[in-house]
mmCIF file of C-alpha atoms in Angstrom:
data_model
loop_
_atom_site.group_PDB
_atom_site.id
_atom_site.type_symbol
_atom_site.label_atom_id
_atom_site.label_comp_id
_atom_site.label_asym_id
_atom_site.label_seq_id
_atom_site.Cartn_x
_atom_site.Cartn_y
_atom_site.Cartn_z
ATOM 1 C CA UNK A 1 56.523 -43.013 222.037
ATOM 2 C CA UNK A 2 55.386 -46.542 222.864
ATOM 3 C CA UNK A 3 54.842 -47.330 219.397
ATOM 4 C CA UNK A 4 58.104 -46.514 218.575
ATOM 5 C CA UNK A 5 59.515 -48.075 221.250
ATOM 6 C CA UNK A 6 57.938 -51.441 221.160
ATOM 7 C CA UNK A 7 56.434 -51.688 217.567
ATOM 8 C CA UNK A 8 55.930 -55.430 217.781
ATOM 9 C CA UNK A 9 53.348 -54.834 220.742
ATOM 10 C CA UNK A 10 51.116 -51.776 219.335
ATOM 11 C CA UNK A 11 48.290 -52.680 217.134
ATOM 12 C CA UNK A 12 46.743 -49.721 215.613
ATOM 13 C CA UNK A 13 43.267 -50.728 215.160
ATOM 14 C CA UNK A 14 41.627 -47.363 213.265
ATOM 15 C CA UNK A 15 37.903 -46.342 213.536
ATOM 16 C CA UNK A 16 37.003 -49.872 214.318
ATOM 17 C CA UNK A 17 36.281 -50.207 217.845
ATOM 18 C CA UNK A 18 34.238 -53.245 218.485
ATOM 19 C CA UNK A 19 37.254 -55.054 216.701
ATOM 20 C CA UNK A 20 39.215 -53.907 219.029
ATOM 21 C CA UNK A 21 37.980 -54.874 221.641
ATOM 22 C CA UNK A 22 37.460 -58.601 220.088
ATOM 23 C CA UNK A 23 41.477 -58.253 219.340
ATOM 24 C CA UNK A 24 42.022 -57.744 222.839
ATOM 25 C CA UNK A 25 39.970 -60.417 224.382
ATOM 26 C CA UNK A 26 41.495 -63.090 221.732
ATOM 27 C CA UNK A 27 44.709 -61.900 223.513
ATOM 28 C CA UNK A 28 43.653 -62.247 226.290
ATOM 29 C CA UNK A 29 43.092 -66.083 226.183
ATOM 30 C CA UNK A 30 46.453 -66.108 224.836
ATOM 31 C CA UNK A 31 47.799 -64.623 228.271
ATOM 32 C CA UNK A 32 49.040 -61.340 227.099
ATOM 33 C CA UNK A 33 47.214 -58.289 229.198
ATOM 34 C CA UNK A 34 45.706 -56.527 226.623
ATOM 35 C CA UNK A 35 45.438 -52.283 227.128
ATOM 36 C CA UNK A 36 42.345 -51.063 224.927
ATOM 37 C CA UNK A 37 42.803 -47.199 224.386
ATOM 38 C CA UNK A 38 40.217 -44.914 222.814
ATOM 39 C CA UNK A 39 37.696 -42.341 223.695
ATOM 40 C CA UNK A 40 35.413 -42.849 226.446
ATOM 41 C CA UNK A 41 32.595 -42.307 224.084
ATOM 42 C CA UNK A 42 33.318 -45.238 221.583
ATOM 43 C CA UNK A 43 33.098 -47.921 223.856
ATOM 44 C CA UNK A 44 29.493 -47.821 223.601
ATOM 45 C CA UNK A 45 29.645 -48.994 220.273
ATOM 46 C CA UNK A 46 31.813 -52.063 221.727
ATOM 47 C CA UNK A 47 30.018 -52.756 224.625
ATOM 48 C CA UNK A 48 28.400 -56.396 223.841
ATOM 49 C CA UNK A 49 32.279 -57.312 222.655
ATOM 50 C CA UNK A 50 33.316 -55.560 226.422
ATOM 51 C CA UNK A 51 30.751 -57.855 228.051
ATOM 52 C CA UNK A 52 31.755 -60.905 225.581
ATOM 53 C CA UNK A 53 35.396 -60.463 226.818
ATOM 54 C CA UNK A 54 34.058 -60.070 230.604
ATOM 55 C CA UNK A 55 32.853 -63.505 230.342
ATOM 56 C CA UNK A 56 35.511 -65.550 229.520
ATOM 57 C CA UNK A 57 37.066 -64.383 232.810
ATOM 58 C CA UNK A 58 40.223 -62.726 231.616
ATOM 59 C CA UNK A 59 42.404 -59.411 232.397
ATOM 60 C CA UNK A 60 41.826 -56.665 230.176
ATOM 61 C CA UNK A 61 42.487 -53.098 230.773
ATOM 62 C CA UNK A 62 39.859 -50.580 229.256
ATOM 63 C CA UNK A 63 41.506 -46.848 229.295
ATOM 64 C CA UNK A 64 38.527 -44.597 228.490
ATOM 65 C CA UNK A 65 40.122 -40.756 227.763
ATOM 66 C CA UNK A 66 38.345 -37.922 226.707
ATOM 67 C CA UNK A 67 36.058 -38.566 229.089
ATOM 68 C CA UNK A 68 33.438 -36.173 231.233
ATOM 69 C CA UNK A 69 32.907 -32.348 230.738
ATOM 70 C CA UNK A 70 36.320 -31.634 230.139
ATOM 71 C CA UNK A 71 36.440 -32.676 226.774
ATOM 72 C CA UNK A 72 34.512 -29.401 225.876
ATOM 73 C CA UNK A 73 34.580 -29.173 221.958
ATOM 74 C CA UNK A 74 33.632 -32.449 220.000
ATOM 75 C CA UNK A 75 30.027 -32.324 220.774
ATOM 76 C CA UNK A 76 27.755 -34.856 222.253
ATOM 77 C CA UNK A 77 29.107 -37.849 219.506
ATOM 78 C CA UNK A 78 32.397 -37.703 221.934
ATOM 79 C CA UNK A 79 31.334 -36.806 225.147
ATOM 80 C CA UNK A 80 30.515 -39.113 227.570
ATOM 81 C CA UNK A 81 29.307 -38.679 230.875
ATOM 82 C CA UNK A 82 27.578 -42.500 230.853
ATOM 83 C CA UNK A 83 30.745 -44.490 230.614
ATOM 84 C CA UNK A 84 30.944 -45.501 234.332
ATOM 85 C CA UNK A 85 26.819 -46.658 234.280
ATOM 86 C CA UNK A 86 27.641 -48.779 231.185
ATOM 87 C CA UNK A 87 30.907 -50.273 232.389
ATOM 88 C CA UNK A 88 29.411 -51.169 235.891
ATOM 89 C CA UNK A 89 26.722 -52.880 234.219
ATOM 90 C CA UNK A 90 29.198 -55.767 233.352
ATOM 91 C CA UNK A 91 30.237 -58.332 235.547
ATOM 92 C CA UNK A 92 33.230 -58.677 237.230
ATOM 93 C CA UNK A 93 34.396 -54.931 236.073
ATOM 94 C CA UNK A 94 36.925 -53.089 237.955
ATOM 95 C CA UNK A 95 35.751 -48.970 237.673
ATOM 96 C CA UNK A 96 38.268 -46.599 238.532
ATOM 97 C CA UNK A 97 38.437 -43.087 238.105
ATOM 98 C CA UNK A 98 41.717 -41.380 239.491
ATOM 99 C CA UNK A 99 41.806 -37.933 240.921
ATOM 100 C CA UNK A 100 45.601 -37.469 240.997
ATOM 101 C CA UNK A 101 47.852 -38.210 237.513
ATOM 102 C CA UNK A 102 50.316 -39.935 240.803
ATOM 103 C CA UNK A 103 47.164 -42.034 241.686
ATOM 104 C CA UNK A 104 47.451 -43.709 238.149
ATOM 105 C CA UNK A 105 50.712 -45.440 238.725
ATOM 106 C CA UNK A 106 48.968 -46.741 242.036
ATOM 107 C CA UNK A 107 46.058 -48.505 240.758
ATOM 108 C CA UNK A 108 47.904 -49.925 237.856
ATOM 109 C CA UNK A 109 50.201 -51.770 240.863
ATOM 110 C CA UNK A 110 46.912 -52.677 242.339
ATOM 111 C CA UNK A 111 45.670 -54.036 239.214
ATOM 112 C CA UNK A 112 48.808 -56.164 238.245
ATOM 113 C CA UNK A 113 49.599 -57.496 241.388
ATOM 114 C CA UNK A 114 46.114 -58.273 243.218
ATOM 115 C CA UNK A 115 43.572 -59.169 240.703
ATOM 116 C CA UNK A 116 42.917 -61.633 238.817
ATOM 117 C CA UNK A 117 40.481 -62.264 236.222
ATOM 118 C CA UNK A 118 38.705 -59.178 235.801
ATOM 119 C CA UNK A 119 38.291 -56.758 233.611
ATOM 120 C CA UNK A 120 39.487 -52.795 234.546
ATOM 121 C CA UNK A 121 38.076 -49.937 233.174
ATOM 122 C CA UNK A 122 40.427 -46.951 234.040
ATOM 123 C CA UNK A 123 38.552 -43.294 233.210
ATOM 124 C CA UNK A 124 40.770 -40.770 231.990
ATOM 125 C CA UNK A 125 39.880 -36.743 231.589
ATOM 126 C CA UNK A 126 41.377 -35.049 228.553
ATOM 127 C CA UNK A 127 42.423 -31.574 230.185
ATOM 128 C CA UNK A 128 43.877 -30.919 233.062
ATOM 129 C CA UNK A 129 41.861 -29.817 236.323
ATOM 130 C CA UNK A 130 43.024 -26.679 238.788
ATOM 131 C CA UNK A 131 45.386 -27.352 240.673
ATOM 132 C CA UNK A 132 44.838 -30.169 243.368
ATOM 133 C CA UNK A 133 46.892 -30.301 246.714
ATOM 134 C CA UNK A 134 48.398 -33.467 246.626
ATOM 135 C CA UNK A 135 47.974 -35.605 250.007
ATOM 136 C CA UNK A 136 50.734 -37.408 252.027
ATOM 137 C CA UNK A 137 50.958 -41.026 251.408
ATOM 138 C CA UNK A 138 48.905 -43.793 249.094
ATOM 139 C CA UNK A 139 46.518 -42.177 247.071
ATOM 140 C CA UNK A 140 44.414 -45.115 246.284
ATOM 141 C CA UNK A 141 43.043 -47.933 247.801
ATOM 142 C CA UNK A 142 40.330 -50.133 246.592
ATOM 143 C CA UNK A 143 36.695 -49.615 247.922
ATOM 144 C CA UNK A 144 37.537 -46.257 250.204
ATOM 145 C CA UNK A 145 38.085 -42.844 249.544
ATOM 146 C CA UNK A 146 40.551 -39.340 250.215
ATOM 147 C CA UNK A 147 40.170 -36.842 252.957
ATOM 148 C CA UNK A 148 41.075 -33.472 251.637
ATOM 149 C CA UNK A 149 39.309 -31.907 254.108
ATOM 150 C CA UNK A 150 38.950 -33.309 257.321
ATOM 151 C CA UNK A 151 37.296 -31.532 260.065
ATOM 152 C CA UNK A 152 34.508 -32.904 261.717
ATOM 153 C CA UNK A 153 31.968 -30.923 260.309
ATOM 154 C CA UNK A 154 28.551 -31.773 260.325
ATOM 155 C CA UNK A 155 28.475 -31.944 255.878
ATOM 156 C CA UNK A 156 30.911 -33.918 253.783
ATOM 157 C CA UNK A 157 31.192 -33.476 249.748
ATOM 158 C CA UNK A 158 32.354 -36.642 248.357
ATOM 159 C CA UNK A 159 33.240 -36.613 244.696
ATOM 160 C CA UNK A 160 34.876 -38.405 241.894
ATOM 161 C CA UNK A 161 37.719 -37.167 239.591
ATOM 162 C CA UNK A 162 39.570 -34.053 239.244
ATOM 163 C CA UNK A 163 37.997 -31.520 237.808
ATOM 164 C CA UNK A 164 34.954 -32.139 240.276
ATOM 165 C CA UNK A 165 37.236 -32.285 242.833
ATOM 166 C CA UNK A 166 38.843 -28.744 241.813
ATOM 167 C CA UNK A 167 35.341 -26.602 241.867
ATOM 168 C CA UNK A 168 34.415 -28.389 245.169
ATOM 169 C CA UNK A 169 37.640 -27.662 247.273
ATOM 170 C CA UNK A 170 37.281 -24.197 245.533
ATOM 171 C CA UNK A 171 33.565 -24.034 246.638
ATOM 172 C CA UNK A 172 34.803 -25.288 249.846
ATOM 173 C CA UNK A 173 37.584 -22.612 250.666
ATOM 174 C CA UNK A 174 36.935 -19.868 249.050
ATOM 175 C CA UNK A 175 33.245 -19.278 248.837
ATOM 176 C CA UNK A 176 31.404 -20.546 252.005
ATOM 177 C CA UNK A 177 34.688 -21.080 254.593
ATOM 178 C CA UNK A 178 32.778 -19.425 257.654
ATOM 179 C CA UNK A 179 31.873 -19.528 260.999
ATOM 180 C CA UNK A 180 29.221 -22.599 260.798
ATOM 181 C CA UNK A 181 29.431 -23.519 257.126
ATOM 182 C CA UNK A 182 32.296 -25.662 257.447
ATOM 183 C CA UNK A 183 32.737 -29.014 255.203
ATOM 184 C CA UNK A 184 34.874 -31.685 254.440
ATOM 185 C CA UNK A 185 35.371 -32.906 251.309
ATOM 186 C CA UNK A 186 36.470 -36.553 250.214
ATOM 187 C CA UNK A 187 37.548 -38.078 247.072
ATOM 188 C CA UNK A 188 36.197 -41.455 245.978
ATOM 189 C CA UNK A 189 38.012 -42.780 242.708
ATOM 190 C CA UNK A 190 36.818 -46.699 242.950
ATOM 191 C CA UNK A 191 33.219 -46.911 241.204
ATOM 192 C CA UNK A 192 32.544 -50.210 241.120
ATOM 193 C CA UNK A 193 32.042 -51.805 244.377
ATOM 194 C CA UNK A 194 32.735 -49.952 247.851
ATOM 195 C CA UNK A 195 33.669 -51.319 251.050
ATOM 196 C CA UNK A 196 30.651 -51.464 252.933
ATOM 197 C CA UNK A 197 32.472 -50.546 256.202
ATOM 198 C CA UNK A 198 34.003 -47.641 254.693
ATOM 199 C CA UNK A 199 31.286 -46.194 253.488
ATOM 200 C CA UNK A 200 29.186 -47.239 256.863
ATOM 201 C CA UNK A 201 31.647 -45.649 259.038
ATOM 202 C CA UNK A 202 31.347 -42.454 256.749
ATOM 203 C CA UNK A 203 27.659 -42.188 257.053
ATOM 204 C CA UNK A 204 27.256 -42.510 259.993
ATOM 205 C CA UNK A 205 30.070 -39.671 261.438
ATOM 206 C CA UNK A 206 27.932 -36.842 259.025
ATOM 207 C CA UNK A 207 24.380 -35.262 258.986
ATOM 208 C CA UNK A 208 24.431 -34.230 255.486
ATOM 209 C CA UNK A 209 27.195 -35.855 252.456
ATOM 210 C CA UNK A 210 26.660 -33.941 249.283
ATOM 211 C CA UNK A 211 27.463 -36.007 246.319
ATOM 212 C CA UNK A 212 29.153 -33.984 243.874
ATOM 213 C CA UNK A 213 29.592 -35.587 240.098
ATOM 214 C CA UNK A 214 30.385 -35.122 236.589
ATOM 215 C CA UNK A 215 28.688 -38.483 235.818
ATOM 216 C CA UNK A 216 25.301 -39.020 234.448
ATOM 217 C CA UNK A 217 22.249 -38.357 237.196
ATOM 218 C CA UNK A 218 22.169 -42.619 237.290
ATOM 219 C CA UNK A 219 24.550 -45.339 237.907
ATOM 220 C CA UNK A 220 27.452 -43.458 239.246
ATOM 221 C CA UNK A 221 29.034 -42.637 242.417
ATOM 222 C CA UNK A 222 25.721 -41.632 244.715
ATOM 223 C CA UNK A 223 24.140 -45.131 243.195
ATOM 224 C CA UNK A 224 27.557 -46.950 244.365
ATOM 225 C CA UNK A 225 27.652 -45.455 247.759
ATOM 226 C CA UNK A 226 24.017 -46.358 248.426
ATOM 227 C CA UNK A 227 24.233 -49.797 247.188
ATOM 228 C CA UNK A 228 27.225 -49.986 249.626
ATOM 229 C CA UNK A 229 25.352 -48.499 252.453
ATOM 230 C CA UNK A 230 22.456 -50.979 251.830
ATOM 231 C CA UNK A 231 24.988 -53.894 251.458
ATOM 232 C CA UNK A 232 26.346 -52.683 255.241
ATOM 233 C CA UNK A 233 22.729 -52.545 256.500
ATOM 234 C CA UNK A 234 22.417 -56.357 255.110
ATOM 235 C CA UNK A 235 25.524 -56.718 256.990
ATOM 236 C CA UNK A 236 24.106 -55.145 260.702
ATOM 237 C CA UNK A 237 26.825 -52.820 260.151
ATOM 238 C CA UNK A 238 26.394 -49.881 262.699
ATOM 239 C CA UNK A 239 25.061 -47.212 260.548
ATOM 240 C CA UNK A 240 23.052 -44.108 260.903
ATOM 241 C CA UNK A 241 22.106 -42.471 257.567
ATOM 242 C CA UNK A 242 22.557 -39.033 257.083
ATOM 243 C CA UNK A 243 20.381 -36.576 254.875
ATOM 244 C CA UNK A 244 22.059 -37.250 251.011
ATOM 245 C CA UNK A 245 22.096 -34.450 248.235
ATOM 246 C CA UNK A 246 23.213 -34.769 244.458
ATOM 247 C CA UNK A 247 24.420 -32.980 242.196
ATOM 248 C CA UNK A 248 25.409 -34.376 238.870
ATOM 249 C CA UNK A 249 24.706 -34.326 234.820
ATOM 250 C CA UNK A 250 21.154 -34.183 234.287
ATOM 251 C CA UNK A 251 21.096 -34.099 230.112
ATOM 252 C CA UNK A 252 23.344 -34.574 227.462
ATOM 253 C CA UNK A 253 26.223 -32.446 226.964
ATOM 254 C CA UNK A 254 27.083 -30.143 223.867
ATOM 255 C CA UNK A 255 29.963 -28.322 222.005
ATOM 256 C CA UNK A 256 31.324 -25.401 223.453
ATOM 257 C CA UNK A 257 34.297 -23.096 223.194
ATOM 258 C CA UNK A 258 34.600 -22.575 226.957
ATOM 259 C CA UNK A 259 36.940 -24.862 228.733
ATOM 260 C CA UNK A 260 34.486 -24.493 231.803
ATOM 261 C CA UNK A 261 30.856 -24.294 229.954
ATOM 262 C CA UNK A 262 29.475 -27.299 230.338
ATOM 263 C CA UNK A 263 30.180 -27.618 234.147
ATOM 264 C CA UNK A 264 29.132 -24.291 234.105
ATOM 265 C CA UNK A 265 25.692 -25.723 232.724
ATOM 266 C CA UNK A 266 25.440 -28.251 234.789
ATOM 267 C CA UNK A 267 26.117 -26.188 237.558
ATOM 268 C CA UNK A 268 29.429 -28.058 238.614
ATOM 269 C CA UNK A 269 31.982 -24.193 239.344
ATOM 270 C CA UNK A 270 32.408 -22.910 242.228
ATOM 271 C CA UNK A 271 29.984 -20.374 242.349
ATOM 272 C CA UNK A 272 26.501 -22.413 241.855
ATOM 273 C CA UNK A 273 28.453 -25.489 244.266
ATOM 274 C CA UNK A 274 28.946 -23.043 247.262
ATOM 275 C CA UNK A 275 25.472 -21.826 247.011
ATOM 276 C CA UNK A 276 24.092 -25.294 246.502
ATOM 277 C CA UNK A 277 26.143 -26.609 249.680
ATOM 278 C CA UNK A 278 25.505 -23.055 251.941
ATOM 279 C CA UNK A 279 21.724 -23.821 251.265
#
């Protein structure tokens, strides 16, 4: 519809991604605000033009889809479960990955309004999750995260995205909701750089967060909450550190037929996450 709408600003760029990206950043410098769309996956193959672009100190936005377990059929060549290690790796980059399809809108408003010259890298799923109770007011805001459940119980799951999100609220209500095995749960969607404070103040109010992820096993969200947690400690930030668990993709993912296999293999459903949390 866009392309048919505004035909004089869609450049269809084929199976050529690291031109793409070049395209973009020559844009860029021309003060247009470039959107780069493909799969998740392909920006590998453009990262050195990605970091070339992050350089020069310009607004781009990077919309990765297909990305995570969700995209259940292509095979490892399209999967990616990496995307948010590799795009924190370059300087200046904005990571966001939004839980709510309302939270999109949000950060996009954050984006154009509050930040300039940096790069955003916005990570997109390519199938819907369960269905997510949508919370009252803002969804987003930079550096912090969601309650969705909020009780003062003695655990927390914190996760990232939807479908992660889904089995742990299912885990959550469903499977271990008894006397004594209560949790919270609390969606993070900013990947990049969290407040310090925020992340303080959460540490310190829990004896056990259980870090629940559809990310590779390194540079996702436990490494970004524990680099803000040390950052707070630099800070004398009052802060008392609570046992951490993870849970994330340990391996390379793989073609499959079911919609749920591969969290199912990386034991991400409901069933393996309530038992994982209960113990």
């Amino acid at each position: 519809p866009f392309a048919l709408e505004h035909p004089d600003r869609f450049v269809e760029m084929g199976i050529a991604e690291q031109d793409m990206v070049s395209c973009a950043g020559g844009l860029a410098l021309a003060g247009k605000l470039p959107v780069v769309n493909t799969y998740a996956a392909f920006y590998r193959r453009a990262l050195e033009q990605v970091y070339v672009n992050a350089t020069e100190g310009t607004k781009i936005l990077y919309a990765g889809h297909y990305a995570g377990l969700s995209y259940h059929t292509d095979g490892k060549t399209h999967q990616c479960t990496g995307d948010v290690a590799m795009m924190r790796s370059i300087p200046g980059m904005i990571v966001l990955a939004p839980a709510f399809g309302a939270e999109v809108r949000e950060m996009l408003d954050w984006y154009l309004e509050h930040v300039q010259g940096r790069p955003l890298y916005l990570r997109l799923p390519s199938k819907p999750s369960g269905t997510l109770p949508l919370p009252p007011g803002p969804l987003f805001r930079y550096g912090e995260g969601l309650f969705l459940r909020e009780t003062g119980a003695p655990v927390c799951v914190i996760t990232s995205g939807p479908h992660t999100l889904h089995f742990a609220l299912a885990a959550l209500e469903h499977e271990i909701d008894a006397p004594g095995a209560e949790a919270d749960c609390c969606v993070i969607s900013t990947l990049d750089r969290l407040d310090p404070a925020w992340c303080a103040d959460l540490a310190s109010r829990y004896e056990t967060i259980a870090v629940v992820e559809e990310l590779f096993v390194a540079g996702g969200l436990l490494d970004a909450f524990c680099r803000a947690l040390a950052e707070a400690e630099r800070l004398g930030l009052p802060l008392r550190r609570p046992r951490l668990l993870h849970r994330a993709v340990e391996g390379i993912p793989f073609s499959t037929l079911d919609p749920d296999g591969l969290y199912r293999h990386f034991d991400l459903t409901v069933e393996p996450l309530a038992t994982w949390i209960r113990r």
